[in-house]
PDB file of C-alpha atoms in Angstrom:
ATOM      1  CA  GLY A   1      -3.668 -13.202   9.289  1.00 73.00           C
ATOM      2  CA  ALA A   2      -7.265 -14.261   9.809  1.00 83.00           C
ATOM      3  CA  VAL A   3      -8.431 -17.058   7.538  1.00 90.00           C
ATOM      4  CA  VAL A   4     -11.962 -18.054   6.635  1.00 94.00           C
ATOM      5  CA  SER A   5     -12.353 -21.411   4.944  1.00 96.00           C
ATOM      6  CA  GLN A   6     -15.395 -22.066   2.782  1.00 97.00           C
ATOM      7  CA  HIS A   7     -16.514 -25.376   1.302  1.00 98.00           C
ATOM      8  CA  PRO A   8     -17.324 -26.567  -1.212  1.00 98.00           C
ATOM      9  CA  SER A   9     -15.725 -24.270  -3.763  1.00 97.00           C
ATOM     10  CA  TRP A  10     -18.206 -25.377  -6.364  1.00 97.00           C
ATOM     11  CA  VAL A  11     -21.255 -27.610  -6.444  1.00 98.00           C
ATOM     12  CA  ILE A  12     -23.738 -28.748  -9.049  1.00 98.00           C
ATOM     13  CA  CYS A  13     -27.099 -30.003  -7.843  1.00 97.00           C
ATOM     14  CA  LYS A  14     -30.401 -31.012  -9.316  1.00 97.00           C
ATOM     15  CA  SER A  15     -33.411 -28.757  -9.084  1.00 98.00           C
ATOM     16  CA  GLY A  16     -35.409 -29.455  -5.940  1.00 97.00           C
ATOM     17  CA  THR A  17     -32.510 -30.720  -3.846  1.00 98.00           C
ATOM     18  CA  SER A  18     -30.750 -28.951  -0.973  1.00 98.00           C
ATOM     19  CA  VAL A  19     -27.158 -27.847  -0.763  1.00 98.00           C
ATOM     20  CA  LYS A  20     -25.144 -26.983   2.344  1.00 98.00           C
ATOM     21  CA  ILE A  21     -22.236 -24.541   2.298  1.00 98.00           C
ATOM     22  CA  GLU A  22     -19.829 -24.341   5.240  1.00 97.00           C
ATOM     23  CA  CYS A  23     -17.846 -21.388   6.416  1.00 97.00           C
ATOM     24  CA  ARG A  24     -15.179 -21.795   9.095  1.00 96.00           C
ATOM     25  CA  SER A  25     -12.968 -19.283  10.820  1.00 93.00           C
ATOM     26  CA  LEU A  26      -9.685 -21.150  11.161  1.00 92.00           C
ATOM     27  CA  ASP A  27      -7.652 -19.061  13.568  1.00 87.00           C
ATOM     28  CA  PHE A  28     -10.116 -16.816  15.318  1.00 87.00           C
ATOM     29  CA  GLN A  29     -13.549 -16.921  16.865  1.00 87.00           C
ATOM     30  CA  ALA A  30     -16.271 -15.305  14.836  1.00 87.00           C
ATOM     31  CA  THR A  31     -19.350 -14.438  16.834  1.00 84.00           C
ATOM     32  CA  THR A  32     -20.778 -12.937  13.665  1.00 88.00           C
ATOM     33  CA  MET A  33     -20.513 -14.141  10.105  1.00 92.00           C
ATOM     34  CA  PHE A  34     -22.068 -12.661   6.993  1.00 95.00           C
ATOM     35  CA  TRP A  35     -23.415 -14.357   3.890  1.00 97.00           C
ATOM     36  CA  TYR A  36     -23.384 -12.727   0.471  1.00 97.00           C
ATOM     37  CA  ARG A  37     -24.662 -13.712  -2.937  1.00 97.00           C
ATOM     38  CA  GLN A  38     -23.178 -12.489  -6.190  1.00 97.00           C
ATOM     39  CA  PHE A  39     -24.836 -13.021  -9.551  1.00 96.00           C
ATOM     40  CA  PRO A  40     -22.688 -12.796 -12.696  1.00 92.00           C
ATOM     41  CA  LYS A  41     -21.431  -9.294 -13.403  1.00 92.00           C
ATOM     42  CA  GLN A  42     -23.172  -7.941 -10.331  1.00 95.00           C
ATOM     43  CA  SER A  43     -22.125  -6.790  -6.904  1.00 96.00           C
ATOM     44  CA  LEU A  44     -22.050  -8.704  -3.637  1.00 96.00           C
ATOM     45  CA  MET A  45     -25.430  -8.519  -1.973  1.00 97.00           C
ATOM     46  CA  LEU A  46     -25.699  -9.147   1.742  1.00 96.00           C
ATOM     47  CA  MET A  47     -28.167 -11.961   2.387  1.00 97.00           C
ATOM     48  CA  ALA A  48     -27.988 -12.379   6.125  1.00 96.00           C
ATOM     49  CA  THR A  49     -26.000 -11.836   9.273  1.00 93.00           C
ATOM     50  CA  SER A  50     -25.313 -14.987  11.222  1.00 90.00           C
ATOM     51  CA  ASN A  51     -24.888 -14.747  14.986  1.00 86.00           C
ATOM     52  CA  GLU A  52     -23.500 -17.596  17.044  1.00 86.00           C
ATOM     53  CA  GLY A  53     -26.163 -19.205  19.159  1.00 85.00           C
ATOM     54  CA  SER A  54     -29.054 -17.164  17.841  1.00 87.00           C
ATOM     55  CA  LYS A  55     -31.213 -16.767  14.778  1.00 90.00           C
ATOM     56  CA  ALA A  56     -29.787 -15.149  11.711  1.00 94.00           C
ATOM     57  CA  THR A  57     -30.921 -11.732  10.594  1.00 94.00           C
ATOM     58  CA  TYR A  58     -32.033 -11.732   6.966  1.00 96.00           C
ATOM     59  CA  GLU A  59     -31.992  -8.825   4.565  1.00 96.00           C
ATOM     60  CA  GLN A  60     -35.218  -7.684   3.006  1.00 95.00           C
ATOM     61  CA  GLY A  61     -36.240  -9.910   0.134  1.00 94.00           C
ATOM     62  CA  VAL A  62     -34.218 -12.936   1.260  1.00 96.00           C
ATOM     63  CA  GLU A  63     -36.383 -15.931   2.104  1.00 95.00           C
ATOM     64  CA  LYS A  64     -35.325 -17.274   5.478  1.00 95.00           C
ATOM     65  CA  ASP A  65     -37.089 -20.587   4.897  1.00 96.00           C
ATOM     66  CA  LYS A  66     -35.215 -21.108   1.675  1.00 97.00           C
ATOM     67  CA  PHE A  67     -31.780 -20.017   2.870  1.00 97.00           C
ATOM     68  CA  LEU A  68     -31.288 -21.702   6.221  1.00 97.00           C
ATOM     69  CA  ILE A  69     -28.413 -20.370   8.265  1.00 95.00           C
ATOM     70  CA  ASN A  70     -26.982 -22.122  11.278  1.00 93.00           C
ATOM     71  CA  HIS A  71     -24.205 -20.694  13.428  1.00 91.00           C
ATOM     72  CA  ALA A  72     -23.828 -23.373  16.075  1.00 84.00           C
ATOM     73  CA  SER A  73     -20.275 -22.591  17.144  1.00 89.00           C
ATOM     74  CA  LEU A  74     -17.874 -19.672  17.243  1.00 89.00           C
ATOM     75  CA  THR A  75     -16.015 -21.020  14.232  1.00 92.00           C
ATOM     76  CA  LEU A  76     -18.678 -22.479  11.973  1.00 94.00           C
ATOM     77  CA  SER A  77     -21.619 -21.079  10.074  1.00 95.00           C
ATOM     78  CA  THR A  78     -23.568 -22.987   7.436  1.00 96.00           C
ATOM     79  CA  LEU A  79     -25.889 -21.861   4.674  1.00 98.00           C
ATOM     80  CA  THR A  80     -28.332 -24.413   3.304  1.00 98.00           C
ATOM     81  CA  VAL A  81     -30.104 -23.635   0.072  1.00 98.00           C
ATOM     82  CA  THR A  82     -33.289 -25.669   0.266  1.00 98.00           C
ATOM     83  CA  SER A  83     -35.287 -26.855  -2.723  1.00 97.00           C
ATOM     84  CA  ALA A  84     -32.800 -25.214  -5.040  1.00 98.00           C
ATOM     85  CA  HIS A  85     -33.909 -23.912  -8.408  1.00 97.00           C
ATOM     86  CA  PRO A  86     -31.882 -22.717 -11.399  1.00 97.00           C
ATOM     87  CA  GLU A  87     -32.434 -19.099 -10.379  1.00 97.00           C
ATOM     88  CA  ASP A  88     -30.526 -19.841  -7.149  1.00 97.00           C
ATOM     89  CA  SER A  89     -27.409 -20.478  -9.220  1.00 97.00           C
ATOM     90  CA  SER A  90     -24.921 -17.926  -7.996  1.00 97.00           C
ATOM     91  CA  PHE A  91     -21.632 -17.294  -6.228  1.00 97.00           C
ATOM     92  CA  TYR A  92     -22.141 -17.487  -2.458  1.00 98.00           C
ATOM     93  CA  ILE A  93     -19.480 -16.070  -0.186  1.00 97.00           C
ATOM     94  CA  CYS A  94     -19.182 -15.755   3.557  1.00 96.00           C
ATOM     95  CA  SER A  95     -17.184 -13.363   5.663  1.00 94.00           C
ATOM     96  CA  ALA A  96     -16.303 -12.721   9.272  1.00 91.00           C
ATOM     97  CA  ILE A  97     -14.676 -10.097  11.424  1.00 81.00           C
ATOM     98  CA  PRO A  98     -11.908 -11.046  13.819  1.00 75.00           C
ATOM     99  CA  GLY A  99     -12.235  -9.661  17.313  1.00 66.00           C
ATOM    100  CA  GLY A 100     -10.548  -6.539  18.576  1.00 58.00           C
ATOM    101  CA  THR A 101     -11.390  -4.321  15.640  1.00 58.00           C
ATOM    102  CA  GLY A 102     -12.713  -1.472  17.735  1.00 56.00           C
ATOM    103  CA  GLY A 103     -16.289  -1.728  16.600  1.00 56.00           C
ATOM    104  CA  THR A 104     -15.591  -1.470  12.894  1.00 64.00           C
ATOM    105  CA  ALA A 105     -15.450  -3.966  10.072  1.00 70.00           C
ATOM    106  CA  TYR A 106     -11.695  -3.511   9.849  1.00 73.00           C
ATOM    107  CA  GLY A 107     -10.228  -6.889   9.133  1.00 74.00           C
ATOM    108  CA  TYR A 108     -13.304  -8.206   7.342  1.00 84.00           C
ATOM    109  CA  THR A 109     -12.181 -11.575   5.973  1.00 89.00           C
ATOM    110  CA  PHE A 110     -13.878 -13.369   3.117  1.00 93.00           C
ATOM    111  CA  GLY A 111     -14.159 -17.065   2.448  1.00 95.00           C
ATOM    112  CA  SER A 112     -13.133 -18.290  -0.977  1.00 95.00           C
ATOM    113  CA  GLY A 113     -16.708 -18.532  -2.203  1.00 96.00           C
ATOM    114  CA  THR A 114     -18.937 -21.302  -3.527  1.00 97.00           C
ATOM    115  CA  ARG A 115     -20.131 -21.468  -7.091  1.00 97.00           C
ATOM    116  CA  LEU A 116     -23.569 -23.097  -7.028  1.00 98.00           C
ATOM    117  CA  THR A 117     -25.098 -24.351 -10.249  1.00 98.00           C
ATOM    118  CA  VAL A 118     -28.597 -25.782 -10.143  1.00 98.00           C
ATOM    119  CA  VAL A 119     -29.563 -27.885 -13.163  1.00 98.00           C
TER     120      VAL A 119
ATOM    121  CA  GLY B   1     -30.000   0.668   5.733  1.00 81.00           C
ATOM    122  CA  GLU B   2     -26.790   1.735   4.082  1.00 89.00           C
ATOM    123  CA  ASN B   3     -26.886   2.391   0.338  1.00 94.00           C
ATOM    124  CA  VAL B   4     -23.660   2.670  -1.624  1.00 97.00           C
ATOM    125  CA  GLU B   5     -23.531   4.077  -5.139  1.00 98.00           C
ATOM    126  CA  GLN B   6     -20.487   3.675  -7.346  1.00 98.00           C
ATOM    127  CA  HIS B   7     -19.472   5.392 -10.595  1.00 98.00           C
ATOM    128  CA  PRO B   8     -18.531   4.811 -13.307  1.00 98.00           C
ATOM    129  CA  SER B   9     -19.638   1.267 -14.052  1.00 98.00           C
ATOM    130  CA  THR B  10     -16.915   0.914 -16.680  1.00 98.00           C
ATOM    131  CA  LEU B  11     -13.674   2.808 -17.093  1.00 98.00           C
ATOM    132  CA  SER B  12     -11.090   2.468 -19.811  1.00 98.00           C
ATOM    133  CA  VAL B  13      -7.730   4.201 -19.558  1.00 98.00           C
ATOM    134  CA  GLN B  14      -4.415   4.107 -21.348  1.00 98.00           C
ATOM    135  CA  GLU B  15      -1.499   2.497 -19.566  1.00 98.00           C
ATOM    136  CA  GLY B  16       0.256   5.101 -17.450  1.00 98.00           C
ATOM    137  CA  ASP B  17      -2.808   7.280 -17.031  1.00 98.00           C
ATOM    138  CA  SER B  18      -4.689   7.734 -13.780  1.00 98.00           C
ATOM    139  CA  ALA B  19      -8.045   6.182 -12.912  1.00 98.00           C
ATOM    140  CA  VAL B  20     -10.576   7.524 -10.444  1.00 98.00           C
ATOM    141  CA  ILE B  21     -13.616   5.690  -9.115  1.00 98.00           C
ATOM    142  CA  LYS B  22     -16.141   7.452  -6.918  1.00 98.00           C
ATOM    143  CA  CYS B  23     -18.620   6.222  -4.346  1.00 98.00           C
ATOM    144  CA  THR B  24     -21.263   7.804  -2.175  1.00 98.00           C
ATOM    145  CA  TYR B  25     -22.916   6.366   0.892  1.00 98.00           C
ATOM    146  CA  SER B  26     -26.112   7.188   2.715  1.00 97.00           C
ATOM    147  CA  ASP B  27     -25.588   6.305   6.380  1.00 95.00           C
ATOM    148  CA  SER B  28     -23.521   8.877   8.244  1.00 94.00           C
ATOM    149  CA  ALA B  29     -22.808   6.246  10.905  1.00 93.00           C
ATOM    150  CA  SER B  30     -20.656   4.231   8.492  1.00 94.00           C
ATOM    151  CA  ASN B  31     -17.096   4.290   9.768  1.00 92.00           C
ATOM    152  CA  TYR B  32     -15.055   2.029   7.532  1.00 93.00           C
ATOM    153  CA  PHE B  33     -14.606   2.254   3.766  1.00 96.00           C
ATOM    154  CA  PRO B  34     -12.631  -0.446   1.993  1.00 96.00           C
ATOM    155  CA  TRP B  35     -11.918  -0.929  -1.675  1.00 97.00           C
ATOM    156  CA  TYR B  36     -11.745  -4.374  -3.207  1.00 97.00           C
ATOM    157  CA  LYS B  37     -10.426  -5.810  -6.433  1.00 97.00           C
ATOM    158  CA  GLN B  38     -12.151  -8.942  -7.645  1.00 94.00           C
ATOM    159  CA  GLU B  39     -11.040 -11.427 -10.247  1.00 89.00           C
ATOM    160  CA  LEU B  40     -13.734 -13.523 -11.881  1.00 84.00           C
ATOM    161  CA  GLY B  41     -14.971 -16.296  -9.597  1.00 84.00           C
ATOM    162  CA  LYS B  42     -12.697 -15.349  -6.709  1.00 90.00           C
ATOM    163  CA  ARG B  43     -13.091 -13.643  -3.379  1.00 91.00           C
ATOM    164  CA  PRO B  44     -12.702  -9.872  -3.224  1.00 93.00           C
ATOM    165  CA  GLN B  45      -9.177  -8.743  -2.395  1.00 95.00           C
ATOM    166  CA  LEU B  46      -8.731  -5.745  -0.169  1.00 94.00           C
ATOM    167  CA  ILE B  47      -6.509  -3.188  -1.875  1.00 96.00           C
ATOM    168  CA  ILE B  48      -6.866  -0.212   0.432  1.00 96.00           C
ATOM    169  CA  ASP B  49      -9.182   0.991   3.163  1.00 95.00           C
ATOM    170  CA  ILE B  50      -9.857   4.086   5.203  1.00 94.00           C
ATOM    171  CA  ARG B  51     -11.532   4.702   8.511  1.00 92.00           C
ATOM    172  CA  SER B  52     -13.850   7.586   9.178  1.00 90.00           C
ATOM    173  CA  ASN B  53     -11.326   9.503  11.268  1.00 89.00           C
ATOM    174  CA  VAL B  54      -8.933   9.809   8.324  1.00 88.00           C
ATOM    175  CA  GLY B  55      -9.326  11.971   5.232  1.00 93.00           C
ATOM    176  CA  GLU B  56      -6.789  10.395   2.933  1.00 97.00           C
ATOM    177  CA  LYS B  57      -4.624   7.319   2.721  1.00 96.00           C
ATOM    178  CA  LYS B  58      -2.025   6.320   0.178  1.00 97.00           C
ATOM    179  CA  ASP B  59      -0.255   3.082  -0.629  1.00 96.00           C
ATOM    180  CA  GLN B  60       2.198   3.372  -3.504  1.00 97.00           C
ATOM    181  CA  ARG B  61       0.090   3.929  -6.659  1.00 98.00           C
ATOM    182  CA  ILE B  62      -3.231   3.670  -4.859  1.00 98.00           C
ATOM    183  CA  ALA B  63      -4.915   6.312  -2.751  1.00 98.00           C
ATOM    184  CA  VAL B  64      -8.313   6.767  -1.178  1.00 98.00           C
ATOM    185  CA  THR B  65      -9.936  10.012  -0.087  1.00 98.00           C
ATOM    186  CA  LEU B  66     -12.923  10.406   2.190  1.00 97.00           C
ATOM    187  CA  ASN B  67     -15.242  13.368   2.568  1.00 97.00           C
ATOM    188  CA  LYS B  68     -17.487  12.611   5.523  1.00 95.00           C
ATOM    189  CA  THR B  69     -19.490  15.789   5.166  1.00 95.00           C
ATOM    190  CA  ALA B  70     -20.448  15.001   1.601  1.00 96.00           C
ATOM    191  CA  LYS B  71     -20.530  11.251   2.303  1.00 97.00           C
ATOM    192  CA  HIS B  72     -18.376  10.291  -0.586  1.00 96.00           C
ATOM    193  CA  PHE B  73     -15.044   8.559  -1.054  1.00 98.00           C
ATOM    194  CA  SER B  74     -12.861   7.917  -4.047  1.00 98.00           C
ATOM    195  CA  LEU B  75     -10.198   5.514  -5.248  1.00 98.00           C
ATOM    196  CA  HIS B  76      -7.284   6.924  -7.200  1.00 98.00           C
ATOM    197  CA  ILE B  77      -4.903   4.711  -9.135  1.00 98.00           C
ATOM    198  CA  THR B  78      -1.917   6.413 -10.711  1.00 98.00           C
ATOM    199  CA  GLU B  79       0.439   5.108 -13.392  1.00 98.00           C
ATOM    200  CA  THR B  80      -2.021   2.387 -14.298  1.00 98.00           C
ATOM    201  CA  GLN B  81      -0.741  -0.921 -15.615  1.00 97.00           C
ATOM    202  CA  PRO B  82      -2.513  -3.650 -17.614  1.00 95.00           C
ATOM    203  CA  GLU B  83      -2.557  -5.866 -14.527  1.00 95.00           C
ATOM    204  CA  ASP B  84      -4.733  -3.273 -12.808  1.00 96.00           C
ATOM    205  CA  SER B  85      -7.542  -4.361 -15.140  1.00 96.00           C
ATOM    206  CA  ALA B  86     -10.250  -5.905 -12.956  1.00 96.00           C
ATOM    207  CA  VAL B  87     -13.556  -5.162 -11.277  1.00 97.00           C
ATOM    208  CA  TYR B  88     -13.293  -2.819  -8.320  1.00 98.00           C
ATOM    209  CA  PHE B  89     -15.855  -2.511  -5.546  1.00 98.00           C
ATOM    210  CA  CYS B  90     -16.192   0.127  -2.891  1.00 98.00           C
ATOM    211  CA  ALA B  91     -17.936  -0.655   0.365  1.00 97.00           C
ATOM    212  CA  ALA B  92     -19.203   1.142   3.410  1.00 96.00           C
ATOM    213  CA  SER B  93     -19.604  -0.397   6.792  1.00 92.00           C
ATOM    214  CA  ILE B  94     -20.776   0.114  10.303  1.00 86.00           C
ATOM    215  CA  TYR B  95     -20.411  -3.566  11.091  1.00 82.00           C
ATOM    216  CA  ASP B  96     -21.833  -5.452   8.164  1.00 88.00           C
ATOM    217  CA  MET B  97     -20.557  -4.338   4.792  1.00 91.00           C
ATOM    218  CA  ARG B  98     -22.515  -2.956   1.849  1.00 95.00           C
ATOM    219  CA  PHE B  99     -20.996  -2.853  -1.585  1.00 97.00           C
ATOM    220  CA  GLY B 100     -21.221  -0.538  -4.516  1.00 98.00           C
ATOM    221  CA  ALA B 101     -22.237  -1.915  -7.903  1.00 98.00           C
ATOM    222  CA  GLY B 102     -18.665  -2.236  -9.114  1.00 98.00           C
ATOM    223  CA  THR B 103     -16.446  -0.651 -11.755  1.00 98.00           C
ATOM    224  CA  ARG B 104     -14.854  -2.622 -14.542  1.00 97.00           C
ATOM    225  CA  LEU B 105     -11.477  -1.018 -15.152  1.00 97.00           C
ATOM    226  CA  THR B 106      -9.650  -1.757 -18.374  1.00 97.00           C
ATOM    227  CA  VAL B 107      -6.094  -0.547 -18.821  1.00 97.00           C
ATOM    228  CA  LYS B 108      -5.017  -0.581 -22.444  1.00 97.00           C
ATOM    229  CA  PRO B 109      -1.340  -1.230 -23.163  1.00 94.00           C
TER     230      PRO B 109
END
């Protein structure tokens, strides 16, 4: 089945630094990838939709200058948390849809997630 | 955009009993409704899904029903077991996926 690889699985960084999270589709091409954030005991909140070769679409309330998304190839999307602060500590998870799903999200595949802790 | 509401937020049942979790969605264009089980710190695991052209789907002890007119769908787990204890999320999708708030299910032995 479709596999989405996400790295790192966890990261600790100092306040004010930047952290990059990578999401790769291993056995399919993903023209679109999605980035979610999940705070403890809460649901997954869609942050942005990443489209290969174009600018990401951000959800309302998500700062595009703080959460930089790059989707330079059909298999790789990156999320960079810039000038991280403790309140950015969260579980970040990406997802992608393999092709041929008939215009639905059937087959939505999640990465393994990244636990970010900002100290 | 799509808004998904999920109830209850917590559910405690006795082993062997049934559990039902309900969700409503706002966008009539949504055409795919998966249910996920999530362990702490891990990715959501798809347990069952249904497309908008189907009213009901069953997989062993798990079933999902969809009422497009009322814009609600439900997860039914029968003969619950302690290992069913987890957080369950419903979602609705046109292309991107929006999640409900989650239900913490506890199955007591």
